[in-house]
PDB file of N, CA, C and O in Angstrom:
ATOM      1  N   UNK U  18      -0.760 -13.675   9.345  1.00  0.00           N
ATOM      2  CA  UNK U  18      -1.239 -12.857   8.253  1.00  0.00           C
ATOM      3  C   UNK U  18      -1.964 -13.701   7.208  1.00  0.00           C
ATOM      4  O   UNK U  18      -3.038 -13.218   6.850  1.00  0.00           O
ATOM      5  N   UNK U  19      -1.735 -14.453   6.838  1.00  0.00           N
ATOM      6  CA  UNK U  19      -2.495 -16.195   5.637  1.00  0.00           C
ATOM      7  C   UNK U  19      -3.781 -16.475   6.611  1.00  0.00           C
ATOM      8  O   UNK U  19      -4.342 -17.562   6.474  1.00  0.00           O
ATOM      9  N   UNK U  20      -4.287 -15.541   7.601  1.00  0.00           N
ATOM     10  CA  UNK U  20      -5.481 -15.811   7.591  1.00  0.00           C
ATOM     11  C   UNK U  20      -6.244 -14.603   6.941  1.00  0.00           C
ATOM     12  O   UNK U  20      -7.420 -14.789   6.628  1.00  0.00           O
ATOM     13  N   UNK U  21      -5.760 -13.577   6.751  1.00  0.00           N
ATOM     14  CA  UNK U  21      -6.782 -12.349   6.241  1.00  0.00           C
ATOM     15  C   UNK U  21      -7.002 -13.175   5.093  1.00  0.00           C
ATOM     16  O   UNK U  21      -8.127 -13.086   4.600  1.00  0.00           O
ATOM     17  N   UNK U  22      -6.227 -13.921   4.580  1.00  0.00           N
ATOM     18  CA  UNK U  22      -6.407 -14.286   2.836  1.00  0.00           C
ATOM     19  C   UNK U  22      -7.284 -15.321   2.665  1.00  0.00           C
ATOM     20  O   UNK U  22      -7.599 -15.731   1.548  1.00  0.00           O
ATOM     21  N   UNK U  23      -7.823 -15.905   3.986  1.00  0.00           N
ATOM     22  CA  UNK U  23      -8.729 -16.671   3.953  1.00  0.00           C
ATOM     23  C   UNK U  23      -9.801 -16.586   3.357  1.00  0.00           C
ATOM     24  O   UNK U  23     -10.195 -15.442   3.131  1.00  0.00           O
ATOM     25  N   UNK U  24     -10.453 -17.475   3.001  1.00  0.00           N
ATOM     26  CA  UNK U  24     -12.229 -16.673   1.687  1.00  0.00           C
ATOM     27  C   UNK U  24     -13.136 -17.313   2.963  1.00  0.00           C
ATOM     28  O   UNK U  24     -13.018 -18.254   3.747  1.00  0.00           O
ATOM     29  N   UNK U  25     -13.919 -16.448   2.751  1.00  0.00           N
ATOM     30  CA  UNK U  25     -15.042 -16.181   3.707  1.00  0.00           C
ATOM     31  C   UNK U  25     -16.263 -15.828   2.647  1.00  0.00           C
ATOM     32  O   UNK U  25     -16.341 -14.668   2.243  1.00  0.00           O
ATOM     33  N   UNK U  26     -17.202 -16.800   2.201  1.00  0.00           N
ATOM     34  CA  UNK U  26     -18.516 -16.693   1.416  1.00  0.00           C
ATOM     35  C   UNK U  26     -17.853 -15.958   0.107  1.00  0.00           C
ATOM     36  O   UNK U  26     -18.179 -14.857  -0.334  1.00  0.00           O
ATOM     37  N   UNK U  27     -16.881 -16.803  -0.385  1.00  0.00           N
ATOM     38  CA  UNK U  27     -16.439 -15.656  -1.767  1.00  0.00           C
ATOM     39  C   UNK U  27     -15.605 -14.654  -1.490  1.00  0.00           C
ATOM     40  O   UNK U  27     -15.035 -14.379  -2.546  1.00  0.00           O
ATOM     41  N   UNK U  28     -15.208 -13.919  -0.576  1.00  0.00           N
ATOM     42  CA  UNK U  28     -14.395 -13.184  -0.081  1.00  0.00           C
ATOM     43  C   UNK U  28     -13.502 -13.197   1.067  1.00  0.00           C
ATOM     44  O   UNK U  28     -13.854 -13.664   2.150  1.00  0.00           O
ATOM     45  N   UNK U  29     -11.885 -12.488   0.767  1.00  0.00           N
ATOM     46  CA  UNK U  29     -11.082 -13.048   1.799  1.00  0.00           C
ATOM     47  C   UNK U  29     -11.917 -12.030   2.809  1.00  0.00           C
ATOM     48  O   UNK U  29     -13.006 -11.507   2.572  1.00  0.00           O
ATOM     49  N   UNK U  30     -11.243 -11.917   3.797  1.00  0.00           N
ATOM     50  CA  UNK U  30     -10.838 -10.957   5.045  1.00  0.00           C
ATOM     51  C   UNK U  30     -10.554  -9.776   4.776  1.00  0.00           C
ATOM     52  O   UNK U  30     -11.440  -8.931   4.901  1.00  0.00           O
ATOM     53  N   UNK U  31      -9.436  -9.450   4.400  1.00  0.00           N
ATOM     54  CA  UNK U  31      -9.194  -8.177   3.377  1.00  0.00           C
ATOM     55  C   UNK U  31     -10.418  -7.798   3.445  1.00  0.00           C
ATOM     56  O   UNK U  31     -11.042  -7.321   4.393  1.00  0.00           O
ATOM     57  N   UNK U  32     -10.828  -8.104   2.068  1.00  0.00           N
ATOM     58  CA  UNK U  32     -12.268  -7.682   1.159  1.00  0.00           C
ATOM     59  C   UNK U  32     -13.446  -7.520   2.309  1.00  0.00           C
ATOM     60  O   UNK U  32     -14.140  -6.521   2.122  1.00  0.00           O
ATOM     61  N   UNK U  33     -13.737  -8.166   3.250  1.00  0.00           N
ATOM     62  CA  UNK U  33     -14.230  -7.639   4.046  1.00  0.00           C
ATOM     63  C   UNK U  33     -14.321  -6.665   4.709  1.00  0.00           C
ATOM     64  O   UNK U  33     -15.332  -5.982   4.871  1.00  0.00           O
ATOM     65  N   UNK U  34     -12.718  -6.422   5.393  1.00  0.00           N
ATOM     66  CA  UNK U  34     -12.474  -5.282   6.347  1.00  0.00           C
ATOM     67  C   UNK U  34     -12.410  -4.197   5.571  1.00  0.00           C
ATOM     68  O   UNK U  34     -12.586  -3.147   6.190  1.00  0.00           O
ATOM     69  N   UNK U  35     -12.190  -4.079   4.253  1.00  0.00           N
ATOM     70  CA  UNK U  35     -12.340  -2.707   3.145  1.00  0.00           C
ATOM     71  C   UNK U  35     -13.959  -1.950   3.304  1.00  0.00           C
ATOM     72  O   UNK U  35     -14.349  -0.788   3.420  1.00  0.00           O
ATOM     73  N   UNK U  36     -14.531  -3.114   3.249  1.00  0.00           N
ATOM     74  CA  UNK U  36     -15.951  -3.021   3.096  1.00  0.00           C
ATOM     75  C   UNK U  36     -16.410  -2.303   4.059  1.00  0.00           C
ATOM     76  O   UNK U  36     -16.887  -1.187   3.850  1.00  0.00           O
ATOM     77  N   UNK U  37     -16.333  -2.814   5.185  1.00  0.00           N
ATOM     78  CA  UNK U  37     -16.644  -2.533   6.931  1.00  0.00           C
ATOM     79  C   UNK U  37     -16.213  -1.245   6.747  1.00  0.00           C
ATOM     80  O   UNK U  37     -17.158  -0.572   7.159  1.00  0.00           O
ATOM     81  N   UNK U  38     -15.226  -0.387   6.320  1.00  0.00           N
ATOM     82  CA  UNK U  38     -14.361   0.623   6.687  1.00  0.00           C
ATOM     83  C   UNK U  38     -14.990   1.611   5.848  1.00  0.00           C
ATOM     84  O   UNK U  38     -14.830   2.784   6.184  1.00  0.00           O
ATOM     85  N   UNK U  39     -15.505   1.423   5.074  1.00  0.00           N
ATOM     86  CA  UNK U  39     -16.253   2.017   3.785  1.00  0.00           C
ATOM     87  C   UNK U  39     -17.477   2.284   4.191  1.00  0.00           C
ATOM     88  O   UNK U  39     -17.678   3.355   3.619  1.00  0.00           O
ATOM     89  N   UNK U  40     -18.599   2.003   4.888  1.00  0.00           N
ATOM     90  CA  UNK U  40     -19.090   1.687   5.563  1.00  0.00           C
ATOM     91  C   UNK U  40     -19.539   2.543   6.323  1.00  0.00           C
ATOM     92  O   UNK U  40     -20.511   3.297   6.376  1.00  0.00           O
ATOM     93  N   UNK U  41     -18.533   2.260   6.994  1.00  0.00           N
ATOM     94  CA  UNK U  41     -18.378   3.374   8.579  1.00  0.00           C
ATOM     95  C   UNK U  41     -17.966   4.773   8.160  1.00  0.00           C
ATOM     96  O   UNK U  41     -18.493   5.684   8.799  1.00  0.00           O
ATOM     97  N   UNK U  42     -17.112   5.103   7.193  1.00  0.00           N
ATOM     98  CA  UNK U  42     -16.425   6.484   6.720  1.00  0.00           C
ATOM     99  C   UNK U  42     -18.256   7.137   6.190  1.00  0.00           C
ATOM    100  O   UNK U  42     -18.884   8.024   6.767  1.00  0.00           O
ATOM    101  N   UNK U  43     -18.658   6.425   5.096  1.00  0.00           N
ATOM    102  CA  UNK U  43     -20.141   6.552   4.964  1.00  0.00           C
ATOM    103  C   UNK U  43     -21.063   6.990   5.996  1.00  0.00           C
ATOM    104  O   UNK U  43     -21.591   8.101   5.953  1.00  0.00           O
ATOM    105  N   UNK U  44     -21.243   6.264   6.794  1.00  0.00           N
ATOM    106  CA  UNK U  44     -22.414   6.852   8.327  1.00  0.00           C
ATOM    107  C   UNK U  44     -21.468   7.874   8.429  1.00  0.00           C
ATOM    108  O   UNK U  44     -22.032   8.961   8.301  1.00  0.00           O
ATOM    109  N   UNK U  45     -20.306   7.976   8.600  1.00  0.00           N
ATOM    110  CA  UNK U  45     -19.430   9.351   9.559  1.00  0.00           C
ATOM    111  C   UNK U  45     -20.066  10.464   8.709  1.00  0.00           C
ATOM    112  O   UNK U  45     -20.551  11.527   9.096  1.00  0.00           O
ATOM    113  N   UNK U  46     -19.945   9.937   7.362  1.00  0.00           N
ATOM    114  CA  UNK U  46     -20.900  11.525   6.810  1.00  0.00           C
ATOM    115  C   UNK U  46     -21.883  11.860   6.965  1.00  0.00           C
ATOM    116  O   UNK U  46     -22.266  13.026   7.065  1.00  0.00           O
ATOM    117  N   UNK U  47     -22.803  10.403   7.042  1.00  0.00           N
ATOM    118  CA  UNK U  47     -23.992  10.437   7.066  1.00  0.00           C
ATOM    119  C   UNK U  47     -24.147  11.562   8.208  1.00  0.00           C
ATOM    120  O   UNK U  47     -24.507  12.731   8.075  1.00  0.00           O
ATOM    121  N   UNK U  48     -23.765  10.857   9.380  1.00  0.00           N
ATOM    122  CA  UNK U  48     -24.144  11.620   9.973  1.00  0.00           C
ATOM    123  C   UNK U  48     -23.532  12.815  11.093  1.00  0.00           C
ATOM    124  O   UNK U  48     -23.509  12.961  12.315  1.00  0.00           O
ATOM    125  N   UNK U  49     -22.995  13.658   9.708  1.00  0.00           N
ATOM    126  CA  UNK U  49     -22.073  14.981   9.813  1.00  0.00           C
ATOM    127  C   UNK U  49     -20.838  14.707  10.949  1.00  0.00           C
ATOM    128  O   UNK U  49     -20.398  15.639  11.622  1.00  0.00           O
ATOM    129  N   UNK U  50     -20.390  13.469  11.066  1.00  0.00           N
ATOM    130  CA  UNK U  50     -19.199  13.356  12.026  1.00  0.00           C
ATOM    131  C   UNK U  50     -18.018  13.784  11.506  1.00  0.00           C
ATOM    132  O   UNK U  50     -17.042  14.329  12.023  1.00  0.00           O
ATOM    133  N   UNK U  51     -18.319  13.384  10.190  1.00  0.00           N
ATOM    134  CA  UNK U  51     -16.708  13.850   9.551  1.00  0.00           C
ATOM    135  C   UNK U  51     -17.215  14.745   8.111  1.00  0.00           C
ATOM    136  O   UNK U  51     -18.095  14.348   7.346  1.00  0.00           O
ATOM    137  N   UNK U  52     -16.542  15.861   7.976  1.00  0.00           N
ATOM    138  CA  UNK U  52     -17.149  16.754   6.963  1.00  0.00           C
ATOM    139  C   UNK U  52     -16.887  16.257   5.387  1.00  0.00           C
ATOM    140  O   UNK U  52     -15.810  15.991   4.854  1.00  0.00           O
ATOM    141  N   UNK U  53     -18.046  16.226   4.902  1.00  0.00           N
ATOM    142  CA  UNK U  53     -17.704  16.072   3.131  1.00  0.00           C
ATOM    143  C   UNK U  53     -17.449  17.025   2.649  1.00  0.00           C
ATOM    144  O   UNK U  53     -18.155  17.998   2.383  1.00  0.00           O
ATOM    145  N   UNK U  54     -15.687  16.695   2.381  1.00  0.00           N
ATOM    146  CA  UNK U  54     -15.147  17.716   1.369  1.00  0.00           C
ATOM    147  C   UNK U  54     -14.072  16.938   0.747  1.00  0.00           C
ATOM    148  O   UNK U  54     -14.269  15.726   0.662  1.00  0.00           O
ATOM    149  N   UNK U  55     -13.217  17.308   0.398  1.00  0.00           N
ATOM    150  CA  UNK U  55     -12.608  16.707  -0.389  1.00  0.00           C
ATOM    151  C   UNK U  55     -11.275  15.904  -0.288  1.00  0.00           C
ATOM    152  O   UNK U  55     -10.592  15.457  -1.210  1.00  0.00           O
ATOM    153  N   UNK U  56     -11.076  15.832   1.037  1.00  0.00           N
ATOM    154  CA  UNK U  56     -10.172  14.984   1.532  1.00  0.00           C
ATOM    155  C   UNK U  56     -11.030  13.669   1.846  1.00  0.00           C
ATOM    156  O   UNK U  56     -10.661  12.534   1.542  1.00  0.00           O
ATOM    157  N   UNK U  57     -12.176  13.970   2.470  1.00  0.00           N
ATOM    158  CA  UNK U  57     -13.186  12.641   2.689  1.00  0.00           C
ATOM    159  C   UNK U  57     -13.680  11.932   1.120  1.00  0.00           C
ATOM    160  O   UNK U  57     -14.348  10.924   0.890  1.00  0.00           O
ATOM    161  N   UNK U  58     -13.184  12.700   0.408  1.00  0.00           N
ATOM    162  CA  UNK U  58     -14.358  12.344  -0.994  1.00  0.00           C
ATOM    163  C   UNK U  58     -12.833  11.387  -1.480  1.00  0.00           C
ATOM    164  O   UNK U  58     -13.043  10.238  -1.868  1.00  0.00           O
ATOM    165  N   UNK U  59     -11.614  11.798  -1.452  1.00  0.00           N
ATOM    166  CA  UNK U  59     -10.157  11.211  -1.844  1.00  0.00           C
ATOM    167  C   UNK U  59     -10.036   9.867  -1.136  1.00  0.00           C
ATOM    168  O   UNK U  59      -9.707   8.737  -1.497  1.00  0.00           O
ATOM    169  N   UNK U  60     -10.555  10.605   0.390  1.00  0.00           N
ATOM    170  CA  UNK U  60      -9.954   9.044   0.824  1.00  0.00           C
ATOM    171  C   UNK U  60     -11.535   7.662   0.480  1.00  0.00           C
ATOM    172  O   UNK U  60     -11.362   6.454   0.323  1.00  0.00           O
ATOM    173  N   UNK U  61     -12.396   8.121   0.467  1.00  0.00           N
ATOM    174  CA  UNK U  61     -13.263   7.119  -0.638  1.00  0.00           C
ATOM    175  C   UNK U  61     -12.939   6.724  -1.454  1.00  0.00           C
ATOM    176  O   UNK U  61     -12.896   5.503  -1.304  1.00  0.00           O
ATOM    177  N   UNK U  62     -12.483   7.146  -2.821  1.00  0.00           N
ATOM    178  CA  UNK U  62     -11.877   6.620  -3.806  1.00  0.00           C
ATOM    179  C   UNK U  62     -10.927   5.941  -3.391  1.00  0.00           C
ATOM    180  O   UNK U  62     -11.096   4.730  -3.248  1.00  0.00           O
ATOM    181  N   UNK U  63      -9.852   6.456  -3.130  1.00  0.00           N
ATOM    182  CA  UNK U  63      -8.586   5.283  -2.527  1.00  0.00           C
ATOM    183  C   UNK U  63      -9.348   4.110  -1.983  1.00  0.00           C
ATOM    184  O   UNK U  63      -9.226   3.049  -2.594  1.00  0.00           O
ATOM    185  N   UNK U  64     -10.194   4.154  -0.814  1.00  0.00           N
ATOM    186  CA  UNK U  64     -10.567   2.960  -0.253  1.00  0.00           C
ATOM    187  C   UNK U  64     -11.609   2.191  -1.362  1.00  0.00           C
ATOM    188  O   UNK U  64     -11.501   0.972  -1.232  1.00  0.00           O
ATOM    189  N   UNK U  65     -12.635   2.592  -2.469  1.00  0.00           N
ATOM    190  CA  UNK U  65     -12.661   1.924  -3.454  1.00  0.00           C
ATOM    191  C   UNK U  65     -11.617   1.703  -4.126  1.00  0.00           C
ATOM    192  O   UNK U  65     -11.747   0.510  -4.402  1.00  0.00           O
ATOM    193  N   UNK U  66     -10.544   2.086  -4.637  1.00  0.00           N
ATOM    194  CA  UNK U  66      -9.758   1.077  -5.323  1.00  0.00           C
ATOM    195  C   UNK U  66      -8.855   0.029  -4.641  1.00  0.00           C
ATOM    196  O   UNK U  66      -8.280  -0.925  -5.166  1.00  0.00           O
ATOM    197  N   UNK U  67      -8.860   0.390  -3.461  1.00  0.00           N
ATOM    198  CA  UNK U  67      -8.175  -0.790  -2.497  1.00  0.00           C
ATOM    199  C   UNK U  67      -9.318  -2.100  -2.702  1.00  0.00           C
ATOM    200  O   UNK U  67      -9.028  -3.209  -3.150  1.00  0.00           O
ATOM    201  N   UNK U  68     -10.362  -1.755  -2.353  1.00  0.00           N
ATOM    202  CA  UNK U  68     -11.617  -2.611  -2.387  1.00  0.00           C
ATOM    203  C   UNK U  68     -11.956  -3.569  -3.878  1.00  0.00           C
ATOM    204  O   UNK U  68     -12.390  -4.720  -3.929  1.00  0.00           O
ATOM    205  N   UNK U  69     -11.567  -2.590  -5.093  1.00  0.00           N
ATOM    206  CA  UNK U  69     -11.284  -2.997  -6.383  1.00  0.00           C
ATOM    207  C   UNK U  69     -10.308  -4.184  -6.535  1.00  0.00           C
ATOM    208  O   UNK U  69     -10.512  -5.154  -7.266  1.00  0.00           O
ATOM    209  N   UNK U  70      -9.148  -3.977  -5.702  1.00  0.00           N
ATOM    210  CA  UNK U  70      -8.074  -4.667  -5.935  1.00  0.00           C
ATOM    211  C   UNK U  70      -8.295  -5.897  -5.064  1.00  0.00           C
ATOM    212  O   UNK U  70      -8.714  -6.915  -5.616  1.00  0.00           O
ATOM    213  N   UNK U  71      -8.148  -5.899  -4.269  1.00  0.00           N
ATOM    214  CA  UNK U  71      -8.861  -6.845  -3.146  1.00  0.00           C
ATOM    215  C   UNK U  71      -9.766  -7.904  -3.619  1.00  0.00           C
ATOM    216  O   UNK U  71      -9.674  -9.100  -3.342  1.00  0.00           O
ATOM    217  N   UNK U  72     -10.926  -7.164  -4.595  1.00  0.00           N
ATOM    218  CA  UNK U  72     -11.937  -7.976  -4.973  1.00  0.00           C
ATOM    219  C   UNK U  72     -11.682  -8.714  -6.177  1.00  0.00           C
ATOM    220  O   UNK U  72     -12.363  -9.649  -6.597  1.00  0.00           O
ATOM    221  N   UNK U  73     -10.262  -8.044  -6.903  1.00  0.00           N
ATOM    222  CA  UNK U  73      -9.827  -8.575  -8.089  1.00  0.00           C
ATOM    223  C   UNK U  73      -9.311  -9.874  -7.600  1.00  0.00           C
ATOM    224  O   UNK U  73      -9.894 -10.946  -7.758  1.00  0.00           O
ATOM    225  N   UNK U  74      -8.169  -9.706  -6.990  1.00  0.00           N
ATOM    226  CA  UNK U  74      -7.245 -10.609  -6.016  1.00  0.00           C
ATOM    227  C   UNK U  74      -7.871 -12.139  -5.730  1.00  0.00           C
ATOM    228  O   UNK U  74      -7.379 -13.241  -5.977  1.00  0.00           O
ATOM    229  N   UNK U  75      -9.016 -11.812  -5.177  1.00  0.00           N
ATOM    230  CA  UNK U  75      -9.879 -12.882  -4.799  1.00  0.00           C
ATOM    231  C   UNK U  75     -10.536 -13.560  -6.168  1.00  0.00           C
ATOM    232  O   UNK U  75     -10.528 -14.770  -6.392  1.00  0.00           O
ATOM    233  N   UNK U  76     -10.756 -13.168  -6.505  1.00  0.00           N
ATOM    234  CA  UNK U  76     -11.558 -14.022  -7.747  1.00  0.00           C
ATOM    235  C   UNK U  76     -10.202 -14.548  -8.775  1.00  0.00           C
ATOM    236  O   UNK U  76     -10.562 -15.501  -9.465  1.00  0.00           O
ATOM    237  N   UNK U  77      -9.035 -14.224  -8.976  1.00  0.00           N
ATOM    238  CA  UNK U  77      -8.157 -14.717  -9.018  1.00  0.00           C
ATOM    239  C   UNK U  77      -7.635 -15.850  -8.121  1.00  0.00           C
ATOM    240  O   UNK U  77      -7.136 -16.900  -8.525  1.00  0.00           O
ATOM    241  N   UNK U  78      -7.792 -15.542  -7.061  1.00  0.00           N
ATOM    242  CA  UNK U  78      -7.265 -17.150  -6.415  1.00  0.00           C
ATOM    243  C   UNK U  78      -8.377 -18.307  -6.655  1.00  0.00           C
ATOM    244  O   UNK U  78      -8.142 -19.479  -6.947  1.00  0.00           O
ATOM    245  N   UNK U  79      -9.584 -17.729  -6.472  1.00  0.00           N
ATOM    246  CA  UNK U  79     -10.374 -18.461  -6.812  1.00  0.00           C
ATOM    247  C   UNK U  79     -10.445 -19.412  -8.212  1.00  0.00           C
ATOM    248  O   UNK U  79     -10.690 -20.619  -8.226  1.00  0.00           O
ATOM    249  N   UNK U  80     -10.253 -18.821  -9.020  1.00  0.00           N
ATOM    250  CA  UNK U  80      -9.253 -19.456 -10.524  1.00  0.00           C
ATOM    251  C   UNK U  80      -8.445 -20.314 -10.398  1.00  0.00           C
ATOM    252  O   UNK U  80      -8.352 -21.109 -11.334  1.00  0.00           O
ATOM    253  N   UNK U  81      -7.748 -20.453  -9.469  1.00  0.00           N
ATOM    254  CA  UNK U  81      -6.657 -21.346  -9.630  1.00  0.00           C
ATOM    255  C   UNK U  81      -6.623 -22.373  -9.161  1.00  0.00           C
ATOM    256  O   UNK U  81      -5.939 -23.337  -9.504  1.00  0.00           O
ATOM    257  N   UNK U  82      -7.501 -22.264  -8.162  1.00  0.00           N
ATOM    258  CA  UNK U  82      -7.827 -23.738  -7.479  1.00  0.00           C
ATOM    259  C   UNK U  82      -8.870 -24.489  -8.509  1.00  0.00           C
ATOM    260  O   UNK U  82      -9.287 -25.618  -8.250  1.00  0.00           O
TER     261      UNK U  82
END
């Protein structure tokens, strides 16, 4: 698991795979795979603030070294 936390160009792993996932939920709307309504619009937000936190996280470790 102490490798997701690895930094990769400024960002761990984590922060990546948030990204990727965000991403993909995005095209799914794009292109009408998964319907925009409001369970899709919830679980966006959640996955931005996971992505928030994540990105906080990192620039914090980055501090300390």
């Amino acid at each position: 698991m102490k490798y997701l936390t690895k930094m990769f160009a400024g960002q761990s792993f984590i922060s990546w795979g948030l990204q990727l996932i965000m991403i993909y939920l995005a095209w799914q709307v794009a292109d009408h795979k998964i319907a925009n309504n409001l369970w899709t619009i919830g679980g966006a937000a959640v996955l931005l603030l996971l992505i928030y936190m994540s990105l906080s996280h990192d620039s914090k470790a980055r501090t300390k070294r």
